[in-house]
Tab-separated table of C-alpha atoms and ligand atoms in Angstrom:
chain	number	residue	atom	x	y	z
O	1	MET	CA	131.017	103.160	85.554
O	2	ALA	CA	127.919	103.631	83.276
O	3	LYS	CA	125.208	105.859	85.448
O	4	LEU	CA	121.479	105.501	84.835
O	5	LEU	CA	118.536	107.867	84.967
O	6	GLY	CA	114.755	106.693	86.056
O	7	ILE	CA	112.119	109.442	86.206
O	8	ASP	CA	108.625	108.712	87.049
O	9	ILE	CA	105.682	110.774	86.931
O	10	GLY	CA	103.931	109.926	89.728
O	11	THR	CA	100.569	111.351	91.346
O	12	THR	CA	101.847	113.806	93.671
O	13	ALA	CA	105.156	114.184	92.791
O	14	CYS	CA	108.143	113.307	90.082
O	15	LYS	CA	110.785	111.621	91.418
O	16	ALA	CA	114.549	111.187	89.698
O	17	LEU	CA	116.418	108.148	90.747
O	18	LEU	CA	120.518	107.874	89.520
O	19	LEU	CA	121.987	104.347	89.807
O	20	ASP	CA	125.138	103.077	88.783
O	21	GLU	CA	125.540	99.563	87.278
O	22	THR	CA	125.599	97.336	90.217
O	23	GLY	CA	121.509	98.847	90.563
O	24	LYS	CA	123.248	101.069	93.909
O	25	VAL	CA	121.133	104.529	94.035
O	26	LEU	CA	123.593	106.951	94.488
O	27	ARG	CA	121.175	109.916	94.089
O	28	SER	CA	117.288	110.988	94.268
O	29	ALA	CA	115.196	113.548	94.048
O	30	THR	CA	111.411	114.166	94.385
O	31	SER	CA	109.326	117.926	93.274
O	32	GLU	CA	106.005	118.034	94.336
O	33	TYR	CA	102.842	119.351	92.340
O	34	PRO	CA	99.314	119.397	93.376
O	35	LEU	CA	96.200	117.353	91.652
O	36	HIS	CA	93.351	119.518	90.733
O	37	THR	CA	89.486	118.523	91.447
O	38	PRO	CA	87.825	120.893	89.687
O	39	ARG	CA	84.169	118.634	90.455
O	40	PRO	CA	83.920	115.460	92.290
O	41	LEU	CA	85.300	112.575	90.755
O	42	TRP	CA	87.614	114.496	88.637
O	43	SER	CA	90.852	114.255	88.205
O	44	GLU	CA	93.331	117.116	86.491
O	45	GLN	CA	97.305	117.969	86.529
O	46	ASN	CA	99.056	120.441	84.373
O	47	PRO	CA	101.298	118.924	82.160
O	48	GLU	CA	103.286	122.188	82.393
O	49	ASP	CA	103.764	121.412	86.535
O	50	TRP	CA	105.154	118.063	85.655
O	51	TRP	CA	107.959	119.229	83.389
O	52	GLN	CA	108.694	122.212	86.039
O	53	ALA	CA	109.232	119.129	88.595
O	54	VAL	CA	111.298	116.932	85.985
O	55	GLN	CA	113.904	120.180	86.049
O	56	GLU	CA	113.670	120.578	88.620
O	57	CYS	CA	114.300	116.263	90.059
O	58	LEU	CA	117.455	116.878	87.164
O	59	SER	CA	119.204	120.249	88.868
O	60	GLN	CA	119.118	118.780	92.047
O	61	ILE	CA	120.409	115.163	90.675
O	62	ASN	CA	122.978	117.296	88.545
O	63	GLU	CA	124.761	114.376	86.655
O	64	PRO	CA	124.127	116.320	82.948
O	65	GLN	CA	125.338	113.547	81.183
O	66	PRO	CA	123.963	109.802	82.261
O	67	ASP	CA	124.612	106.609	79.843
O	68	ALA	CA	120.837	106.136	79.637
O	69	ILE	CA	117.528	107.383	80.704
O	70	GLY	CA	114.188	105.269	81.136
O	71	LEU	CA	111.291	107.165	81.611
O	72	THR	CA	107.826	105.726	83.829
O	73	GLY	CA	104.325	107.838	85.446
O	74	GLN	CA	101.443	107.120	86.447
O	75	MET	CA	99.387	105.130	83.465
O	76	HIS	CA	95.966	106.210	81.879
O	77	GLY	CA	96.066	109.857	81.884
O	78	ALA	CA	95.280	111.668	78.363
O	79	VAL	CA	97.455	114.629	76.754
O	80	PHE	CA	95.776	116.696	74.561
O	81	LEU	CA	98.265	118.547	72.748
O	82	ASP	CA	97.862	120.711	69.734
O	83	GLN	CA	99.713	121.169	66.760
O	84	GLN	CA	102.187	123.392	68.517
O	85	ASP	CA	102.430	120.214	71.357
O	86	GLU	CA	100.926	123.034	73.342
O	87	PRO	CA	97.697	121.501	75.386
O	88	VAL	CA	94.920	122.239	74.906
O	89	ARG	CA	93.493	121.864	78.412
O	90	PRO	CA	94.334	119.976	81.949
O	91	ALA	CA	95.607	116.827	81.532
O	92	ILE	CA	92.870	113.899	82.410
O	93	LEU	CA	93.810	111.871	84.740
O	94	TRP	CA	93.867	107.749	85.575
O	95	ASN	CA	91.837	108.488	88.839
O	96	ASP	CA	89.557	110.021	87.305
O	97	GLN	CA	85.660	108.871	86.766
O	98	ARG	CA	83.943	111.363	84.522
O	99	THR	CA	83.853	109.006	81.289
O	100	HIS	CA	81.003	106.329	82.266
O	101	GLU	CA	79.098	107.116	79.579
O	102	GLU	CA	81.913	107.200	77.255
O	103	CYS	CA	82.751	103.388	78.615
O	104	GLU	CA	79.237	102.122	77.102
O	105	GLU	CA	79.548	104.086	73.755
O	106	ILE	CA	82.866	102.057	73.431
O	107	GLU	CA	80.948	99.122	74.786
O	108	THR	CA	78.651	99.702	72.130
O	109	THR	CA	80.168	100.768	69.145
O	110	VAL	CA	82.676	98.087	69.070
O	111	GLY	CA	81.502	95.230	71.130
O	112	SER	CA	81.308	94.328	74.323
O	113	GLN	CA	82.944	90.779	73.965
O	114	ARG	CA	85.495	92.205	71.519
O	115	VAL	CA	86.729	94.765	73.572
O	116	ARG	CA	87.877	92.429	75.633
O	117	THR	CA	88.974	90.103	73.214
O	118	ILE	CA	90.949	92.803	71.214
O	119	THR	CA	92.318	94.617	74.898
O	120	GLY	CA	92.088	91.845	77.453
O	121	ASN	CA	90.212	94.478	79.659
O	122	PRO	CA	86.588	96.264	79.745
O	123	PRO	CA	86.720	99.931	78.805
O	124	LEU	CA	87.034	101.356	82.151
O	125	THR	CA	87.233	104.982	83.163
O	126	GLY	CA	90.522	105.629	83.495
O	127	PHE	CA	91.698	104.446	80.667
O	128	GLN	CA	92.754	106.797	78.218
O	129	ALA	CA	90.274	105.667	75.202
O	130	PRO	CA	87.105	106.847	77.097
O	131	LYS	CA	88.883	110.325	77.986
O	132	ILE	CA	89.588	111.058	73.879
O	133	LEU	CA	85.990	110.332	73.283
O	134	TRP	CA	84.992	112.498	76.560
O	135	LEU	CA	86.848	115.469	74.590
O	136	ARG	CA	84.902	114.932	71.799
O	137	ASN	CA	81.656	114.847	73.302
O	138	HIS	CA	81.993	117.458	75.990
O	139	GLU	CA	84.857	119.992	74.691
O	140	LEU	CA	84.285	119.496	70.703
O	141	SER	CA	86.486	122.838	70.193
O	142	ARG	CA	89.402	121.208	72.334
O	143	PHE	CA	88.895	118.167	70.057
O	144	GLN	CA	88.805	119.581	67.121
O	145	ARG	CA	92.408	121.637	68.346
O	146	VAL	CA	93.955	117.847	69.276
O	147	ARG	CA	96.928	116.592	67.034
O	148	THR	CA	98.461	114.257	69.509
O	149	VAL	CA	97.232	112.390	72.524
O	150	LEU	CA	100.295	111.714	74.731
O	151	LEU	CA	100.304	109.723	78.136
O	152	PRO	CA	101.610	111.381	81.226
O	153	LYS	CA	105.800	109.775	80.849
O	154	ASP	CA	106.110	110.453	77.164
O	155	TYR	CA	104.686	114.184	77.738
O	156	ILE	CA	108.155	114.357	79.177
O	157	ARG	CA	109.763	112.229	76.347
O	158	LEU	CA	108.605	114.923	73.975
O	159	ARG	CA	109.828	117.557	75.562
O	160	LEU	CA	113.309	116.233	76.999
O	161	THR	CA	113.822	114.718	73.077
O	162	GLY	CA	111.400	116.082	71.205
O	163	GLU	CA	110.568	112.724	69.625
O	164	ARG	CA	106.625	111.189	70.191
O	165	PHE	CA	106.391	107.491	71.816
O	166	THR	CA	105.356	105.098	74.083
O	167	ASP	CA	106.019	101.735	75.272
O	168	VAL	CA	103.481	98.513	75.075
O	169	ALA	CA	103.310	98.529	79.142
O	170	ASP	CA	101.996	102.018	78.988
O	171	ALA	CA	99.980	101.245	75.771
O	172	SER	CA	97.713	98.539	76.843
O	173	GLY	CA	96.496	101.006	79.338
O	174	THR	CA	95.121	103.143	76.477
O	175	GLY	CA	92.393	101.014	75.743
O	176	LEU	CA	93.046	100.884	72.355
O	177	PHE	CA	95.757	98.444	71.623
O	178	ASN	CA	95.961	94.743	71.163
O	179	LEU	CA	96.693	92.942	73.865
O	180	ARG	CA	98.490	89.543	72.220
O	181	GLU	CA	99.922	91.024	68.901
O	182	ARG	CA	101.168	93.899	71.331
O	183	ARG	CA	100.265	96.501	68.829
O	184	TRP	CA	97.225	99.582	68.672
O	185	SER	CA	94.399	98.544	67.452
O	186	LEU	CA	93.664	100.095	64.215
O	187	GLU	CA	90.163	98.801	63.844
O	188	MET	CA	89.002	99.927	67.342
O	189	MET	CA	90.410	103.545	66.301
O	190	ALA	CA	88.621	103.127	62.477
O	191	GLU	CA	85.068	102.058	64.772
O	192	LEU	CA	85.634	104.969	67.107
O	193	GLU	CA	86.408	107.193	64.395
O	194	LEU	CA	89.836	108.115	65.973
O	195	ASP	CA	92.634	109.214	64.016
O	196	PRO	CA	95.726	106.731	64.087
O	197	ASP	CA	97.915	109.512	63.412
O	198	LEU	CA	96.721	111.085	67.054
O	199	PHE	CA	99.145	108.228	69.168
O	200	PRO	CA	102.640	107.733	69.002
O	201	PRO	CA	104.514	104.923	67.507
O	202	SER	CA	105.031	101.854	70.736
O	203	ALA	CA	108.293	100.377	71.784
O	204	GLU	CA	109.248	97.321	74.080
O	205	SER	CA	109.794	98.715	76.531
O	206	THR	CA	114.044	98.317	76.890
O	207	GLN	CA	113.949	99.683	73.427
O	208	VAL	CA	116.252	103.232	72.794
O	209	VAL	CA	113.148	104.694	70.883
O	210	ALA	CA	115.032	108.584	71.459
O	211	ARG	CA	118.121	110.793	72.725
O	212	THR	CA	117.585	114.103	74.491
O	213	ARG	CA	117.677	117.044	72.440
O	214	GLU	CA	120.004	120.327	72.600
O	215	GLY	CA	119.579	122.843	75.037
O	216	LEU	CA	118.289	121.412	77.822
O	217	PRO	CA	118.857	122.941	81.886
O	218	GLY	CA	121.144	120.410	83.386
O	219	LEU	CA	121.336	117.084	80.267
O	220	LYS	CA	123.828	116.888	77.748
O	221	ALA	CA	122.558	116.103	74.254
O	222	GLY	CA	122.329	112.611	72.431
O	223	ILE	CA	121.680	111.032	75.649
O	224	ALA	CA	119.957	107.790	74.748
O	225	VAL	CA	116.514	107.539	76.504
O	226	VAL	CA	113.902	103.909	76.197
O	227	ALA	CA	110.378	103.185	75.999
O	228	GLY	CA	109.948	102.724	79.623
O	229	ALA	CA	106.547	101.523	81.006
O	230	GLY	CA	103.850	102.844	83.017
O	231	ASP	CA	104.405	102.853	87.123
O	232	GLN	CA	102.652	99.533	87.485
O	233	ALA	CA	105.059	97.602	85.257
O	234	ALA	CA	108.113	99.586	86.333
O	235	ALA	CA	107.846	99.100	89.833
O	236	ALA	CA	107.274	95.460	89.367
O	237	ILE	CA	110.584	95.508	87.330
O	238	GLY	CA	111.862	96.787	90.496
O	239	THR	CA	110.583	94.552	92.507
O	240	GLY	CA	111.242	91.609	90.648
O	241	ALA	CA	108.067	90.511	89.521
O	242	ILE	CA	108.587	89.033	86.169
O	243	SER	CA	107.779	85.295	86.716
O	244	PRO	CA	104.455	84.089	87.860
O	245	GLY	CA	106.218	83.533	91.096
O	246	VAL	CA	107.067	86.475	92.494
O	247	VAL	CA	103.904	88.638	92.875
O	248	SER	CA	104.263	92.328	94.179
O	249	VAL	CA	101.938	94.791	96.114
O	250	SER	CA	102.518	98.307	95.231
O	251	LEU	CA	101.694	100.782	98.139
O	252	GLY	CA	101.195	103.866	96.654
O	253	THR	CA	98.105	106.521	96.389
O	254	SER	CA	96.705	103.274	93.926
O	255	GLY	CA	97.242	99.493	95.480
O	256	VAL	CA	98.446	97.534	92.932
O	257	VAL	CA	98.702	93.604	93.356
O	258	PHE	CA	100.971	92.138	90.725
O	259	ARG	CA	101.693	89.274	88.511
O	260	ALA	CA	103.831	87.991	85.623
O	261	GLN	CA	102.118	86.171	83.249
O	262	GLU	CA	104.216	84.721	80.341
O	263	THR	CA	100.964	84.072	77.913
O	264	PRO	CA	98.560	86.967	77.619
O	265	ARG	CA	95.490	86.217	79.602
O	266	HIS	CA	92.522	88.240	80.669
O	267	ASP	CA	89.926	87.856	83.374
O	268	PRO	CA	86.305	87.244	81.566
O	269	GLU	CA	84.860	89.365	84.192
O	270	GLY	CA	86.788	91.877	83.723
O	271	ARG	CA	87.856	92.214	87.378
O	272	LEU	CA	91.981	92.238	87.014
O	273	HIS	CA	93.449	94.200	84.247
O	274	ALA	CA	95.432	92.397	81.288
O	275	PHE	CA	98.321	94.287	80.319
O	276	CYS	CA	101.786	93.504	78.321
O	277	HIS	CA	104.867	93.665	80.613
O	278	ALA	CA	107.924	95.439	79.812
O	279	ASN	CA	109.995	92.386	79.727
O	280	GLY	CA	108.208	91.078	76.661
O	281	ALA	CA	105.670	89.146	78.527
O	282	TRP	CA	102.023	90.185	79.948
O	283	HIS	CA	100.777	90.615	82.955
O	284	THR	CA	97.445	90.661	85.622
O	285	MET	CA	96.645	93.048	87.981
O	286	GLY	CA	94.264	94.452	90.923
O	287	VAL	CA	94.114	97.489	91.068
O	288	MET	CA	92.507	100.023	94.006
O	289	LEU	CA	91.377	103.801	93.102
O	290	SER	CA	92.526	104.658	96.527
O	291	CYS	CA	95.171	102.824	98.990
O	292	GLY	CA	97.226	105.501	100.160
O	293	GLY	CA	95.973	108.148	98.584
O	294	ALA	CA	93.027	107.180	101.268
O	295	ILE	CA	95.525	107.517	104.260
O	296	LYS	CA	96.713	110.773	102.427
O	297	TRP	CA	93.308	111.918	102.246
O	298	TYR	CA	92.247	111.226	105.957
O	299	ARG	CA	95.551	112.710	106.964
O	300	ASP	CA	94.785	116.281	105.398
O	301	ALA	CA	91.213	116.596	105.937
O	302	PHE	CA	91.289	115.378	109.456
O	303	ALA	CA	94.442	114.447	110.957
O	304	GLN	CA	96.956	117.522	109.411
O	305	GLU	CA	99.417	117.843	112.917
O	306	TYR	CA	100.118	114.131	112.078
O	307	SER	CA	103.066	112.525	109.990
O	308	TYR	CA	102.167	109.391	108.324
O	309	ASP	CA	103.882	107.729	111.239
O	310	GLU	CA	102.544	109.389	113.839
O	311	LEU	CA	99.188	108.507	112.543
O	312	ALA	CA	100.221	105.134	112.260
O	313	ALA	CA	101.172	104.935	115.769
O	314	LEU	CA	97.640	106.592	116.330
O	315	ALA	CA	95.760	103.592	114.513
O	316	GLN	CA	98.008	101.241	116.595
O	317	THR	CA	96.751	102.110	119.951
O	318	ALA	CA	93.304	100.660	118.485
O	319	PRO	CA	92.505	97.098	118.526
O	320	PRO	CA	92.338	94.753	114.784
O	321	GLY	CA	88.650	96.174	113.854
O	322	GLY	CA	88.225	99.295	115.250
O	323	ASN	CA	86.194	97.898	118.075
O	324	GLY	CA	83.335	97.668	114.713
O	325	LEU	CA	84.301	100.327	113.394
O	326	THR	CA	84.609	100.080	109.191
O	327	PHE	CA	85.827	102.346	106.581
O	328	LEU	CA	85.643	102.229	103.068
O	329	PRO	CA	88.273	103.755	100.620
O	330	TYR	CA	86.262	104.183	97.647
O	331	LEU	CA	86.571	108.204	97.307
O	332	SER	CA	87.296	107.962	93.588
O	333	GLY	CA	84.828	104.665	92.880
O	334	GLU	CA	86.650	101.790	92.156
O	335	ARG	CA	88.150	99.589	90.029
O	336	THR	CA	89.039	96.275	91.246
O	337	PRO	CA	87.066	94.347	92.139
O	338	HIS	CA	84.120	96.444	91.438
O	339	ASN	CA	84.372	98.140	88.283
O	340	ASP	CA	82.155	100.617	89.705
O	341	PRO	CA	82.967	104.584	88.871
O	342	GLN	CA	79.389	105.221	91.432
O	343	ALA	CA	81.314	103.520	94.649
O	344	ARG	CA	81.826	106.158	97.383
O	345	ALA	CA	83.891	105.992	100.932
O	346	ALA	CA	82.067	105.696	103.750
O	347	PHE	CA	82.643	104.935	107.631
O	348	ALA	CA	80.143	102.954	109.051
O	349	GLY	CA	79.776	101.175	113.051
O	350	ALA	CA	80.736	104.777	114.663
O	351	THR	CA	79.660	105.023	118.751
O	352	LEU	CA	80.166	107.211	121.395
O	353	ALA	CA	82.769	105.382	122.097
O	354	HIS	CA	84.636	105.783	118.820
O	355	GLY	CA	87.643	108.227	118.894
O	356	PRO	CA	90.769	109.134	116.553
O	357	ALA	CA	92.362	106.008	116.899
O	358	ASP	CA	89.957	104.043	115.965
O	359	PHE	CA	88.661	105.939	112.333
O	360	ALA	CA	92.157	105.864	111.459
O	361	ARG	CA	92.722	101.989	112.318
O	362	ALA	CA	90.125	101.782	109.807
O	363	VAL	CA	91.103	103.706	107.367
O	364	PHE	CA	94.423	101.195	107.721
O	365	GLU	CA	92.797	98.688	107.608
O	366	SER	CA	90.453	99.703	104.212
O	367	ALA	CA	93.450	100.297	102.838
O	368	SER	CA	94.334	96.291	103.221
O	369	PHE	CA	91.152	95.034	102.912
O	370	GLY	CA	91.188	96.444	99.181
O	371	LEU	CA	93.930	95.035	98.586
O	372	ARG	CA	92.935	91.347	100.061
O	373	ASP	CA	90.052	91.705	97.453
O	374	CYS	CA	92.592	92.231	94.830
O	375	LEU	CA	94.793	89.051	96.371
O	376	ASP	CA	92.254	86.687	96.078
O	377	LEU	CA	91.395	87.081	92.603
O	378	ILE	CA	95.379	87.068	92.136
O	379	ALA	CA	95.116	84.494	93.272
O	380	ARG	CA	92.651	82.114	92.145
O	381	GLU	CA	95.293	80.946	89.341
O	382	GLU	CA	98.202	79.877	91.545
O	383	PRO	CA	98.350	79.790	95.055
O	384	VAL	CA	100.469	83.027	96.760
O	385	THR	CA	102.827	82.110	98.645
O	386	GLU	CA	104.776	85.174	99.861
O	387	VAL	CA	104.466	88.932	98.458
O	388	ARG	CA	106.685	91.641	97.326
O	389	LEU	CA	105.790	95.338	99.251
O	390	THR	CA	107.184	98.407	97.256
O	391	GLY	CA	105.486	102.079	97.242
O	392	GLY	CA	106.099	104.482	99.951
O	393	GLY	CA	103.581	102.517	102.401
O	394	ALA	CA	105.964	99.755	102.714
O	395	ARG	CA	108.382	101.700	104.913
O	396	SER	CA	105.240	101.466	107.668
O	397	PRO	CA	105.909	98.539	109.899
O	398	PHE	CA	102.581	99.399	111.470
O	399	TRP	CA	101.387	99.005	107.823
O	400	ARG	CA	103.537	95.732	106.767
O	401	GLN	CA	102.502	93.716	109.908
O	402	MET	CA	99.055	94.354	109.211
O	403	LEU	CA	99.079	93.265	105.243
O	404	ALA	CA	101.040	89.952	106.435
O	405	ASP	CA	97.967	89.201	108.917
O	406	VAL	CA	95.468	90.503	106.614
O	407	PHE	CA	97.204	88.501	103.418
O	408	GLN	CA	97.851	85.494	105.807
O	409	THR	CA	101.065	85.299	103.653
O	410	ARG	CA	104.690	86.468	104.557
O	411	CYS	CA	105.360	90.259	103.507
O	412	TRP	CA	109.132	91.032	101.768
O	413	THR	CA	110.444	94.631	101.437
O	414	LEU	CA	112.866	95.215	98.908
O	415	SER	CA	116.936	96.723	99.841
O	416	SER	CA	116.331	99.468	97.238
O	417	ASP	CA	112.711	100.059	97.237
O	418	GLU	CA	112.795	103.238	95.277
O	419	GLY	CA	109.515	102.341	93.467
O	420	PRO	CA	108.925	103.157	89.478
O	421	ALA	CA	112.044	104.942	88.615
O	422	TYR	CA	114.266	102.296	90.249
O	423	GLY	CA	112.804	100.182	87.569
O	424	ALA	CA	112.451	102.640	84.935
O	425	ALA	CA	116.718	102.882	85.218
O	426	LEU	CA	117.313	99.067	85.002
O	427	LEU	CA	114.881	99.157	81.612
O	428	ALA	CA	117.208	101.894	80.309
O	429	GLY	CA	120.612	99.736	81.573
O	430	VAL	CA	119.152	96.887	79.788
O	431	GLY	CA	118.675	99.193	76.243
O	432	ILE	CA	122.211	100.430	76.754
O	433	GLY	CA	123.392	96.268	77.122
O	434	ILE	CA	124.634	96.899	80.933
O	435	TRP	CA	122.458	93.629	81.612
O	436	PRO	CA	121.366	91.376	78.401
O	437	THR	CA	117.733	91.009	79.714
O	438	VAL	CA	114.734	92.375	82.125
O	439	HIS	CA	115.611	89.150	83.943
O	440	GLU	CA	119.501	89.651	84.181
O	441	ALA	CA	118.971	93.095	85.479
O	442	THR	CA	116.218	91.998	87.775
O	443	GLN	CA	118.594	88.886	89.159
O	444	SER	CA	121.692	91.503	89.379
O	445	ALA	CA	120.277	94.840	90.667
O	446	VAL	CA	116.982	93.383	92.940
O	447	LYS	CA	117.824	91.985	96.704
O	448	LEU	CA	115.134	90.528	99.474
O	449	ASN	CA	115.698	92.724	103.224
O	450	GLU	CA	113.326	92.162	105.711
O	451	ALA	CA	110.308	89.793	105.520
O	452	THR	CA	107.001	90.429	107.819
O	453	GLU	CA	105.256	87.405	108.955
O	454	PRO	CA	101.612	86.827	110.140
O	455	SER	CA	101.212	87.366	113.442
O	456	GLY	CA	98.243	84.938	114.003
O	457	VAL	CA	96.324	88.215	113.898
O	458	ASP	CA	92.844	87.756	112.498
O	459	TYR	CA	90.889	89.741	110.299
O	460	ALA	CA	88.468	87.055	108.538
O	461	GLN	CA	85.391	88.893	110.438
O	462	PHE	CA	86.625	92.089	109.733
O	463	ILE	CA	86.994	91.640	105.617
O	464	SER	CA	83.490	89.659	105.740
O	465	ARG	CA	82.158	92.993	107.347
O	466	PHE	CA	84.119	95.045	104.989
O	467	ARG	CA	82.653	93.172	102.179
O	468	HIS	CA	79.356	93.149	103.246
O	469	LEU	CA	79.365	96.714	103.801
O	470	TYR	CA	79.644	97.292	99.924
O	471	ARG	CA	77.055	95.329	99.275
O	472	ALA	CA	74.764	96.939	100.940
O	473	LEU	CA	75.407	100.444	100.333
O	474	LYS	CA	75.838	99.648	96.556
O	475	PRO	CA	72.352	100.564	95.950
O	476	TRP	CA	72.392	103.870	98.275
O	477	MET	CA	75.946	105.096	96.395
O	478	SER	CA	74.054	104.617	93.204
O	479	ASP	CA	71.216	107.027	93.481
O	480	ALA	CA	73.427	109.419	95.123
Q	1	LIG	C1	96.829	101.484	87.577
Q	1	LIG	C2	96.829	102.744	87.945
Q	1	LIG	C3	97.452	103.523	88.678
Q	1	LIG	C4	98.252	104.296	88.438
Q	1	LIG	C5	98.649	105.415	88.990
Q	1	LIG	O1	96.230	101.219	86.156
Q	1	LIG	O2	95.805	102.945	87.613
Q	1	LIG	O3	98.305	102.879	89.582
Q	1	LIG	O4	99.589	103.902	87.799
Q	1	LIG	O5	99.696	105.298	89.675
């Protein structure tokens, strides 16, 4: 039986999974690394920490000769490498908000409408392109040393194989990729005066683009490595979201509502992203920057002694609506639906009567209401009849029930809910011919597990209170 290895460079940890060719998980490993916030709304990681974590995972997996490897990871980040492939500074991540002015520079230089027509999206602060301009505008001597810019998982590919490559799904999130033609936009690079040689060639996600190099600890040389995909496209492969009828919701640091598309179509208002999918087609998605991340932040800041299950149990003791307490989860600005890097988090409505359970519940509800904002936009084209949940948060029965009620929609879990690493391993399997297509890989490996039905709890008034609070606080946020 063939063995497939999926490696995910997440925001909090690296995760590796070994599957057999039926899609069964044989082994899994995780290794965490820190996230640095040197200034408010900055978000950075050290690429060497990713590589150390990959090596730790490989030694836990202890399989020196898998048949193929699929890579995935947090999207949009910029790893700036010099002539010797050494990072010139820490990587700037997807949830970093320092590039507001550079997004305006792209709008002005390329033209607001043209950027959207070429890339399918407005230039957003989290995307890679404005980060490169930021480096040029603010750290010129470092910029002058840069010879290659890579996305996070592609840096790990370089360490594993010595080769520079990316895939069309992750490349779509740079803000420099032609959505319809599935290629780099050389015209945008020329207009922004960016050397095309900075960027790696792109390939479809299932294509074998490189082989592992000699001398790796824990892996033999010559193993096929497919192009892979950004974490959201890979997670969607793992949930079977490859046709518009299946909508998946990913509950990680970010929160994502994802729907595959057969043709490239973009949201004229830019609230939903439009990217290439890993199955040769396209997808749309709404992205919350702090979803599970808001719950983690709350726990780390106010409830360190609680496990996530204990925090959920505490929140469950408060009634829906948290006795009038509302939280906005915009801890790192927000993309969908506001595209507002200046958005901030806030608790509102607190009284002497509120206690820890109300606060905890308000945070879970805010993450759910933000996802509902994304879902409503996704449902504009075609109604959503059920969703598939993935990511760490999908393991919480309390949160699953809240989501089924907030969405007013049946929510499924999956039998192998291992997130993006699982989808990446399936892409590797397609790459070496275990399955002829991504469709057949998902047909054979993705199985629904448990359904959660709406219980009759009505969140409508709490959702409108949540939406109203953002509108009311927006002028204050812009001044803050
Ligand atoms: C998607 C996004 C995040 C990151 C981190 O657009 O920014 O989901 O990929 O997971």
